[in-house]
Tab-separated table of C-alpha atoms in Angstrom:
chain	number	residue	atom	x	y	z
A	1	MET	CA	0.595	0.101	0.181
A	2	PRO	CA	1.954	2.880	-0.569
A	3	SER	CA	1.761	5.334	1.949
A	4	SER	CA	0.258	8.987	0.384
A	5	HIS	CA	-2.789	9.720	0.481
A	6	PRO	CA	-4.258	10.082	-2.364
A	7	LEU	CA	-2.007	7.517	-4.339
A	8	ARG	CA	-3.629	4.399	-2.066
A	9	PHE	CA	-6.459	7.101	-3.451
A	10	ALA	CA	-6.030	6.376	-6.637
A	11	PHE	CA	-4.199	2.361	-6.600
A	12	TYR	CA	-8.299	1.889	-4.762
A	13	LEU	CA	-10.049	3.614	-7.866
A	14	ALA	CA	-8.156	1.806	-10.715
A	15	ALA	CA	-8.433	-1.190	-9.150
A	16	VAL	CA	-12.469	-1.326	-8.076
A	17	ILE	CA	-12.569	0.242	-12.454
A	18	THR	CA	-9.923	-2.845	-12.527
A	19	VAL	CA	-12.493	-5.854	-10.974
A	20	THR	CA	-14.871	-4.602	-13.137
A	21	LEU	CA	-13.377	-5.720	-16.209
A	22	ILE	CA	-11.933	-9.871	-15.009
A	23	HIS	CA	-14.042	-12.717	-15.906
A	24	ASP	CA	-12.726	-15.907	-14.454
A	25	PRO	CA	-14.242	-16.714	-10.736
A	26	ARG	CA	-10.697	-18.269	-9.970
A	27	MET	CA	-8.577	-15.259	-10.555
A	28	LEU	CA	-11.214	-13.224	-8.693
A	29	LEU	CA	-11.155	-16.073	-5.642
A	30	LEU	CA	-7.051	-15.345	-6.354
A	31	VAL	CA	-7.301	-11.015	-6.264
A	32	LEU	CA	-9.893	-12.166	-2.593
A	33	ALA	CA	-7.408	-14.163	-1.399
A	34	GLY	CA	-4.049	-11.700	-2.146
A	35	LEU	CA	-5.785	-8.785	-0.975
A	36	LEU	CA	-6.500	-10.428	1.862
A	37	LEU	CA	-2.710	-11.058	3.037
A	38	LEU	CA	-1.751	-8.004	2.139
A	39	SER	CA	-4.847	-6.000	3.958
A	40	GLY	CA	-2.519	-6.421	6.934
A	41	THR	CA	-3.798	-6.861	10.590
A	42	GLY	CA	-7.393	-6.604	11.135
A	43	ARG	CA	-8.504	-8.874	8.128
A	44	PRO	CA	-11.240	-11.213	10.111
A	45	ALA	CA	-12.993	-7.803	11.126
A	46	LEU	CA	-12.599	-6.031	7.774
A	47	LEU	CA	-14.109	-8.980	5.642
A	48	LEU	CA	-16.807	-8.316	8.097
A	49	ARG	CA	-16.478	-4.644	7.093
A	50	ALA	CA	-16.824	-6.292	3.519
A	51	GLY	CA	-19.809	-9.010	3.322
A	52	ARG	CA	-21.805	-7.580	6.072
A	53	PRO	CA	-23.491	-3.956	3.472
A	54	VAL	CA	-23.386	-7.403	0.861
A	55	LEU	CA	-24.580	-10.092	2.292
A	56	TRP	CA	-28.412	-9.403	1.530
A	57	ILE	CA	-28.025	-8.843	-1.946
A	58	LEU	CA	-25.219	-11.142	-2.347
A	59	LEU	CA	-28.211	-14.282	-0.633
A	60	LEU	CA	-30.767	-12.936	-3.148
A	61	LEU	CA	-29.269	-12.941	-5.778
A	62	SER	CA	-27.487	-16.261	-4.929
A	63	SER	CA	-30.595	-17.830	-4.301
A	64	GLY	CA	-32.152	-15.847	-7.505
A	65	ILE	CA	-29.958	-17.680	-9.478
A	66	LEU	CA	-29.979	-20.546	-8.235
A	67	VAL	CA	-34.134	-20.779	-8.774
A	68	MET	CA	-32.851	-20.041	-12.533
A	69	GLY	CA	-31.002	-23.080	-12.383
A	70	TRP	CA	-33.561	-25.258	-10.976
A	71	LEU	CA	-36.009	-24.329	-13.243
A	72	THR	CA	-34.000	-23.776	-16.542
A	73	GLY	CA	-31.156	-26.854	-15.844
A	74	GLN	CA	-29.327	-25.561	-17.365
A	75	PRO	CA	-24.813	-24.628	-15.459
A	76	VAL	CA	-25.378	-21.140	-13.298
A	77	LEU	CA	-22.472	-22.485	-10.695
A	78	HIS	CA	-19.416	-20.288	-13.062
A	79	ALA	CA	-22.899	-17.418	-12.339
A	80	LEU	CA	-22.925	-18.026	-8.802
A	81	LEU	CA	-19.473	-17.967	-8.148
A	82	LEU	CA	-18.521	-14.857	-9.960
A	83	ILE	CA	-20.945	-12.227	-9.085
A	84	ASN	CA	-20.322	-13.569	-5.175
A	85	LEU	CA	-16.637	-13.574	-5.544
A	86	ARG	CA	-17.130	-9.811	-7.525
A	87	VAL	CA	-19.328	-8.070	-5.618
A	88	LEU	CA	-16.802	-9.038	-2.302
A	89	VAL	CA	-14.372	-8.599	-3.922
A	90	LEU	CA	-15.017	-4.696	-4.240
A	91	ALA	CA	-16.820	-4.787	-1.352
A	92	LEU	CA	-13.011	-5.728	1.099
A	93	LEU	CA	-11.302	-3.024	-1.664
A	94	THR	CA	-14.118	-0.706	-0.735
A	95	ALA	CA	-13.223	-1.821	3.278
A	96	TRP	CA	-9.628	-1.942	2.584
A	97	MET	CA	-9.940	1.973	1.531
A	98	LEU	CA	-12.555	3.164	4.210
A	99	ARG	CA	-9.944	1.433	7.043
A	100	ASP	CA	-6.850	2.824	5.031
A	101	VAL	CA	-7.170	6.063	3.872
A	102	ASP	CA	-7.939	9.358	4.579
A	103	LEU	CA	-10.286	10.917	2.621
A	104	ASP	CA	-9.177	13.968	4.093
A	105	LEU	CA	-5.874	14.562	2.409
A	106	ALA	CA	-6.554	11.952	-0.469
A	107	LEU	CA	-8.802	15.045	-1.916
A	108	ALA	CA	-6.358	17.715	-1.275
A	109	ARG	CA	-6.308	18.901	-4.278
A	110	LEU	CA	-9.822	19.011	-5.135
A	111	PRO	CA	-10.602	21.787	-2.357
A	112	ARG	CA	-14.211	22.168	-3.348
A	113	VAL	CA	-15.485	18.746	-2.996
A	114	ARG	CA	-13.147	18.272	-0.014
A	115	ARG	CA	-14.790	21.900	1.763
A	116	TRP	CA	-18.537	19.925	0.314
A	117	LEU	CA	-17.544	16.018	1.813
A	118	VAL	CA	-16.124	17.732	5.671
A	119	ILE	CA	-18.944	19.712	5.548
A	120	VAL	CA	-21.511	17.283	4.837
A	121	ARG	CA	-19.645	14.815	6.958
A	122	GLY	CA	-20.563	17.349	9.564
A	123	GLN	CA	-23.633	17.486	9.227
A	124	ILE	CA	-24.712	13.811	8.713
A	125	GLN	CA	-22.947	13.611	12.725
A	126	LEU	CA	-24.975	16.147	14.285
A	127	PHE	CA	-27.745	15.239	13.044
A	128	ARG	CA	-27.079	11.290	14.804
A	129	ARG	CA	-25.935	13.053	17.600
A	130	LEU	CA	-29.689	15.164	17.904
A	131	ALA	CA	-31.397	11.890	17.012
A	132	GLN	CA	-30.587	10.183	19.632
A	133	ASP	CA	-30.629	12.506	21.941
A	134	TYR	CA	-34.202	13.407	21.534
A	135	ARG	CA	-34.781	9.357	20.846
A	136	CYS	CA	-33.401	8.545	24.173
A	137	ALA	CA	-35.385	12.010	25.771
A	138	GLN	CA	-38.357	10.023	24.857
A	139	LYS	CA	-37.337	7.153	26.195
A	140	SER	CA	-37.186	8.679	29.123
A	141	ARG	CA	-40.661	10.009	29.624
A	142	THR	CA	-42.174	7.207	28.487
A	143	VAL	CA	-42.933	4.659	30.547
A	144	VAL	CA	-45.194	1.657	27.626
A	145	ALA	CA	-44.173	1.210	24.607
A	146	PRO	CA	-45.260	3.510	21.827
A	147	THR	CA	-47.917	2.558	19.245
A	148	MET	CA	-46.791	2.862	15.094
A	149	HIS	CA	-48.466	5.853	15.545
A	150	GLN	CA	-47.079	7.289	17.747
A	151	ARG	CA	-43.093	6.202	16.221
A	152	TYR	CA	-44.272	7.812	13.503
A	153	LEU	CA	-44.715	11.366	15.320
A	154	GLY	CA	-42.203	10.921	17.474
A	155	SER	CA	-40.511	11.015	13.968
A	156	ALA	CA	-41.871	13.431	12.451
A	157	ALA	CA	-41.198	16.227	15.664
A	158	ILE	CA	-37.672	15.351	16.088
A	159	GLY	CA	-37.079	15.121	12.149
A	160	LEU	CA	-37.869	19.055	12.586
A	161	ALA	CA	-36.956	19.771	15.688
A	162	ALA	CA	-33.181	18.299	14.361
A	163	LEU	CA	-33.709	20.044	11.475
A	164	ASP	CA	-34.594	23.470	12.555
A	165	LYS	CA	-31.471	22.438	15.416
A	166	GLY	CA	-29.376	22.048	11.829
A	167	VAL	CA	-29.768	24.485	10.037
A	168	HIS	CA	-29.912	27.228	12.869
A	169	ASN	CA	-26.333	25.084	13.536
A	170	ALA	CA	-24.308	25.929	10.090
A	171	GLU	CA	-25.895	29.386	9.923
A	172	MET	CA	-24.978	29.738	13.118
A	173	VAL	CA	-20.806	27.852	12.507
A	174	THR	CA	-20.902	30.046	9.212
A	175	GLN	CA	-21.874	33.632	10.268
A	176	ALA	CA	-19.266	32.323	12.855
A	177	MET	CA	-16.412	31.970	10.740
A	178	ARG	CA	-17.228	34.183	8.174
A	179	SER	CA	-16.907	36.997	10.877
A	180	ARG	CA	-13.848	36.098	11.193
A	181	GLY	CA	-12.084	35.913	7.858
A	182	ALA	CA	-12.205	32.114	7.972
A	183	LEU	CA	-15.006	32.063	4.059
A	184	HIS	CA	-12.959	34.612	2.251
A	185	ASP	CA	-12.043	32.844	-0.386
B	1	MET	CA	-32.538	1.958	-4.688
B	2	HIS	CA	-29.290	2.893	-6.271
B	3	ILE	CA	-27.336	0.416	-7.243
B	4	PRO	CA	-24.121	-1.123	-6.056
B	5	ASP	CA	-21.255	-2.126	-7.126
B	6	GLY	CA	-19.526	-5.340	-9.608
B	7	LEU	CA	-23.452	-5.321	-10.437
B	8	ILE	CA	-22.874	-3.390	-13.806
B	9	SER	CA	-20.949	-4.199	-17.009
B	10	PRO	CA	-18.359	-1.156	-18.451
B	11	GLN	CA	-20.278	-1.065	-21.305
B	12	THR	CA	-23.340	0.645	-18.996
B	13	TYR	CA	-21.564	2.635	-16.642
B	14	LEU	CA	-18.218	4.197	-19.216
B	15	PRO	CA	-21.498	5.529	-21.603
B	16	ALA	CA	-23.202	6.836	-18.150
B	17	LEU	CA	-20.108	8.506	-17.251
B	18	VAL	CA	-19.454	10.572	-20.007
B	19	VAL	CA	-22.943	12.115	-20.306
B	20	ALA	CA	-22.867	12.738	-15.672
B	21	VAL	CA	-19.809	14.087	-15.672
B	22	PRO	CA	-20.733	17.355	-18.209
B	23	LEU	CA	-23.981	17.349	-16.677
B	24	TRP	CA	-21.671	17.566	-13.317
B	25	TRP	CA	-20.601	19.872	-14.930
B	26	TRP	CA	-22.842	21.847	-15.945
B	27	ALA	CA	-24.321	22.263	-12.855
B	28	ALA	CA	-21.721	22.902	-10.545
B	29	ARG	CA	-21.166	25.431	-13.404
B	30	GLY	CA	-24.417	27.269	-12.196
B	31	PHE	CA	-24.108	26.085	-8.148
B	32	ALA	CA	-22.621	29.623	-7.015
B	33	ARG	CA	-25.492	31.809	-8.734
B	34	GLN	CA	-28.416	29.631	-7.711
B	35	VAL	CA	-27.073	28.732	-3.923
B	36	GLY	CA	-26.807	31.801	-2.557
B	37	ASP	CA	-24.109	33.088	0.379
B	38	GLU	CA	-26.808	33.197	2.588
B	39	ALA	CA	-28.535	30.011	1.697
B	40	LEU	CA	-24.933	27.664	1.789
B	41	PRO	CA	-25.090	26.679	5.723
B	42	ARG	CA	-29.311	24.825	4.748
B	43	LEU	CA	-28.703	23.162	1.023
B	44	ALA	CA	-25.974	21.672	3.635
B	45	VAL	CA	-28.644	20.557	5.835
B	46	PHE	CA	-30.295	19.096	3.356
B	47	THR	CA	-27.225	17.338	0.732
B	48	ALA	CA	-26.600	15.507	4.595
B	49	LEU	CA	-30.406	15.499	4.981
B	50	ALA	CA	-30.653	12.958	2.854
B	51	PHE	CA	-28.450	11.146	3.125
B	52	VAL	CA	-29.929	10.237	6.471
B	53	LEU	CA	-33.232	9.083	4.429
B	54	SER	CA	-30.813	7.358	2.580
B	55	SER	CA	-29.443	4.849	5.339
B	56	LEU	CA	-33.200	5.568	7.543
B	57	MET	CA	-35.825	2.375	7.312
B	58	LEU	CA	-39.480	3.210	6.795
B	59	PRO	CA	-40.980	0.368	7.664
B	60	LEU	CA	-43.804	-1.264	5.658
B	61	PRO	CA	-47.292	-3.419	5.714
B	62	GLY	CA	-45.598	-7.300	5.917
B	63	GLY	CA	-43.008	-6.439	8.263
B	64	THR	CA	-40.638	-5.369	5.451
B	65	SER	CA	-38.749	-2.017	4.854
B	66	GLY	CA	-36.970	-0.132	2.352
B	67	HIS	CA	-35.099	2.750	2.308
B	68	ALA	CA	-36.295	7.151	0.705
B	69	VAL	CA	-34.483	9.515	-1.828
B	70	GLY	CA	-34.636	12.901	-0.550
B	71	VAL	CA	-34.013	13.535	-3.763
B	72	GLY	CA	-36.905	14.802	-4.691
B	73	LEU	CA	-37.460	17.208	-2.131
B	74	LEU	CA	-33.745	18.789	-2.267
B	75	ALA	CA	-34.972	19.144	-6.070
B	76	LEU	CA	-38.297	21.529	-4.877
B	77	VAL	CA	-36.818	22.930	-2.368
B	78	PHE	CA	-32.898	23.767	-4.231
B	79	GLY	CA	-34.161	23.191	-7.533
B	80	PRO	CA	-32.700	20.437	-9.885
B	81	TRP	CA	-29.473	21.185	-10.898
B	82	VAL	CA	-28.822	20.835	-7.321
B	83	ALA	CA	-30.561	18.361	-6.941
B	84	PHE	CA	-29.080	16.956	-9.388
B	85	LEU	CA	-25.132	18.181	-7.613
B	86	THR	CA	-25.896	17.241	-4.331
B	87	TYR	CA	-27.247	14.606	-4.511
B	88	THR	CA	-24.207	12.784	-6.376
B	89	LEU	CA	-21.930	13.870	-2.899
B	90	VAL	CA	-24.602	11.745	-1.170
B	91	LEU	CA	-23.802	8.527	-3.491
B	92	MET	CA	-20.306	9.345	-3.070
B	93	LEU	CA	-20.350	9.531	0.478
B	94	GLN	CA	-22.863	6.293	0.858
B	95	ALA	CA	-19.977	5.024	-1.528
B	96	LEU	CA	-17.203	6.149	0.288
B	97	VAL	CA	-18.097	6.577	3.455
B	98	MET	CA	-20.534	4.005	4.657
B	99	GLY	CA	-19.708	1.176	1.350
B	100	ALA	CA	-22.732	1.488	0.089
B	101	GLY	CA	-23.678	1.830	-3.988
B	102	GLY	CA	-20.324	1.611	-5.867
B	103	ILE	CA	-18.005	3.953	-7.867
B	104	THR	CA	-18.309	2.345	-10.839
B	105	ALA	CA	-21.904	2.894	-10.191
B	106	LEU	CA	-22.011	6.129	-9.456
B	107	PRO	CA	-22.493	7.216	-12.478
B	108	VAL	CA	-25.580	5.175	-12.859
B	109	ASN	CA	-26.833	5.531	-9.650
B	110	ALA	CA	-26.239	9.454	-10.150
B	111	LEU	CA	-28.251	9.989	-13.453
B	112	ALA	CA	-30.932	7.524	-13.152
B	113	VAL	CA	-31.146	8.475	-9.061
B	114	GLY	CA	-30.752	12.240	-8.860
B	115	PHE	CA	-31.446	13.678	-12.597
B	116	ILE	CA	-34.047	12.161	-13.254
B	117	GLY	CA	-35.419	12.234	-9.799
B	118	ALA	CA	-34.837	15.577	-9.248
B	119	TRP	CA	-35.698	16.582	-12.878
B	120	THR	CA	-39.669	14.725	-12.565
B	121	ALA	CA	-39.909	15.926	-9.220
B	122	TYR	CA	-39.167	19.461	-10.206
B	123	LEU	CA	-41.394	19.327	-13.324
B	124	LEU	CA	-44.520	17.665	-12.583
B	125	PHE	CA	-44.078	19.768	-8.681
B	126	HIS	CA	-44.576	22.895	-11.145
B	127	PHE	CA	-46.757	21.277	-14.107
B	128	LEU	CA	-49.215	20.679	-10.679
B	129	ARG	CA	-48.378	23.503	-8.070
B	130	PRO	CA	-51.621	26.128	-10.367
B	131	VAL	CA	-53.630	22.454	-9.283
B	132	HIS	CA	-52.926	22.153	-5.525
B	133	ALA	CA	-49.388	22.103	-4.131
B	134	HIS	CA	-49.799	19.901	-1.491
B	135	PHE	CA	-51.222	17.137	-4.292
B	136	ALA	CA	-48.232	18.742	-6.282
B	137	VAL	CA	-45.667	18.117	-3.773
B	138	LEU	CA	-47.286	14.457	-3.455
B	139	ALA	CA	-47.775	13.706	-6.642
B	140	ALA	CA	-44.003	14.406	-7.879
B	141	VAL	CA	-41.766	13.189	-5.506
B	142	PHE	CA	-44.092	9.922	-6.078
B	143	VAL	CA	-44.312	9.849	-9.370
B	144	SER	CA	-39.984	10.510	-9.569
B	145	ILE	CA	-39.494	7.696	-7.293
B	146	LEU	CA	-41.218	5.324	-9.451
B	147	PHE	CA	-39.190	7.270	-13.046
B	148	SER	CA	-36.259	6.476	-11.311
B	149	ALA	CA	-36.169	2.877	-9.734
B	150	LEU	CA	-38.140	2.303	-13.536
B	151	LEU	CA	-34.306	3.846	-15.179
B	152	VAL	CA	-32.769	1.378	-12.408
B	153	ALA	CA	-35.140	-1.387	-13.631
B	154	LEU	CA	-34.665	-1.148	-16.740
B	155	VAL	CA	-30.616	-0.574	-16.800
B	156	LEU	CA	-30.629	-3.942	-14.028
B	157	GLY	CA	-32.580	-5.859	-16.274
B	158	LEU	CA	-30.240	-5.052	-19.651
B	159	GLN	CA	-27.178	-7.084	-18.281
B	160	PRO	CA	-27.702	-10.924	-18.880
B	161	LEU	CA	-28.594	-8.902	-22.661
B	162	ILE	CA	-25.386	-6.251	-23.274
B	163	ALA	CA	-22.152	-8.574	-21.075
B	164	GLN	CA	-22.693	-12.594	-21.108
B	165	GLY	CA	-19.948	-15.044	-21.320
B	166	PRO	CA	-18.750	-17.246	-24.677
B	167	ASP	CA	-21.117	-19.651	-23.123
B	168	GLY	CA	-23.970	-17.059	-22.860
B	169	SER	CA	-24.407	-17.738	-18.641
B	170	PRO	CA	-24.521	-13.655	-17.831
B	171	ARG	CA	-21.365	-11.630	-16.472
B	172	PHE	CA	-22.611	-9.104	-14.606
B	173	PHE	CA	-26.921	-9.125	-13.194
B	174	PRO	CA	-27.856	-11.854	-13.487
B	175	PHE	CA	-31.564	-11.393	-14.516
B	176	GLY	CA	-34.088	-9.100	-16.855
B	177	TRP	CA	-36.514	-6.946	-17.097
B	178	SER	CA	-38.790	-9.389	-16.186
B	179	VAL	CA	-37.489	-10.437	-12.822
B	180	THR	CA	-36.487	-6.527	-12.317
B	181	LEU	CA	-39.130	-4.617	-13.166
B	182	PRO	CA	-42.135	-6.109	-10.658
B	183	ALA	CA	-38.837	-6.897	-8.032
B	184	ILE	CA	-37.925	-3.265	-7.806
B	185	LEU	CA	-41.351	-1.002	-8.889
B	186	LEU	CA	-43.694	-3.122	-7.226
B	187	PRO	CA	-41.930	-2.167	-3.195
B	188	HIS	CA	-40.902	1.516	-5.107
B	189	LEU	CA	-45.107	2.125	-4.653
B	190	PHE	CA	-44.818	2.114	-1.334
B	191	ILE	CA	-41.767	3.889	-1.091
B	192	GLY	CA	-42.782	6.113	-3.013
B	193	ALA	CA	-45.785	7.295	-1.440
B	194	ALA	CA	-44.196	7.219	2.550
B	195	GLU	CA	-41.067	9.056	0.656
B	196	ALA	CA	-43.999	11.520	-0.928
B	197	ALA	CA	-45.805	12.228	2.881
B	198	LEU	CA	-42.396	12.901	4.261
B	199	THR	CA	-40.904	14.652	1.970
B	200	LEU	CA	-44.669	17.529	2.239
B	201	LEU	CA	-44.036	17.712	5.992
B	202	VAL	CA	-40.600	18.520	5.289
B	203	TRP	CA	-41.546	21.016	3.148
B	204	ARG	CA	-44.059	22.745	4.364
B	205	HIS	CA	-42.172	23.899	7.271
B	206	ALA	CA	-39.540	24.765	5.125
B	207	ARG	CA	-41.668	26.837	3.389
B	208	ARG	CA	-43.428	28.550	6.606
B	209	ARG	CA	-39.194	28.678	7.367
B	210	CYS	CA	-38.936	30.404	4.057
B	211	TRP	CA	-36.063	28.468	3.685
B	212	ILE	CA	-37.669	28.242	0.029
B	213	PRO	CA	-36.860	30.928	-2.379
B	214	SER	CA	-40.210	31.191	-3.981
B	215	ALA	CA	-42.711	30.662	-1.607
B	216	CYS	CA	-40.538	33.324	0.436
B	217	GLY	CA	-40.877	35.524	-2.531
B	218	ARG	CA	-36.740	37.197	-1.598
B	219	GLU	CA	-34.127	35.033	-3.391
B	220	ALA	CA	-32.094	32.903	-1.117
């Protein structure tokens, strides 16, 4: 793995495109093994992180392929291995990139993209914290489990309150930074 | 609804990239003009909201769930070009931060969900607005979700036709339109209805707060 983060990110992008050009399951298995070998310590956690977002998609696709093969009587092993391995290799590459690439450093040459990524990531974190705060506040004041109707109403109230707070917070931060001369680009 | 990496062929994502790049460029060119300084923090919050909506599971009848998109809301509040650009950022964040969606699938997702979804919602809303504003929001978002879902289903169903091995076996997504159209469109009838209601809730709130320039009679 190269030490420079932009280089690591470029390597990731090139690897992702290359993997979509490989159509041999044995080659993809080799790539998977190579990636696991090169990814260093924490391989099981990395594999788990890669597998979790694609698990249901792969299960759904695989069962569909198996049913299709059963109905048509055609061999499906090649297609089954090819799709599962390709999606898993791509997910592993992404998980590895997420673990070992600092996106802020990787996108240093694209300041506008980086700025938006940082702003939006900050807002997402704020939303999550607000949602968690409100959820905890609601739970601590409710003794019986809410009905579905109450949950929908509660979620709507929490969402709108979080939106107000998010906008207020973003405007406050922007004004504070601008008044200190930080946003004059 | 967006497509993950590994299911669509280079024959699909490369032409999609060729179409998407000039559209991103055009959207970025007019970005500063369309979004004033005052609206920038608000746009960041709404982009984050679209991201949260995309990762928020809505309970559906029968115990299933699906995720909302949020691009209709962005289009109604900030306009279709801004919505397209910011939704691309949402997709990028999902791919690079969460590991959901994907880099190769980004242009297809951005075009099908971000571009078509945003423009459908925007145009339909302005067409139906004279009838009834709330109905226009509901219909615009519902139809835009279904339209994006239809495109995603068409792109996925196209894969076995354009990317086959020498023996005819599929190299990418293996099922044709007979499977993808009902499998993707039917759940999106429920998702679209839920997202339309959610968008109406936030849109009314945004209008009350004067966050929508056209609804307040002043530039944001």
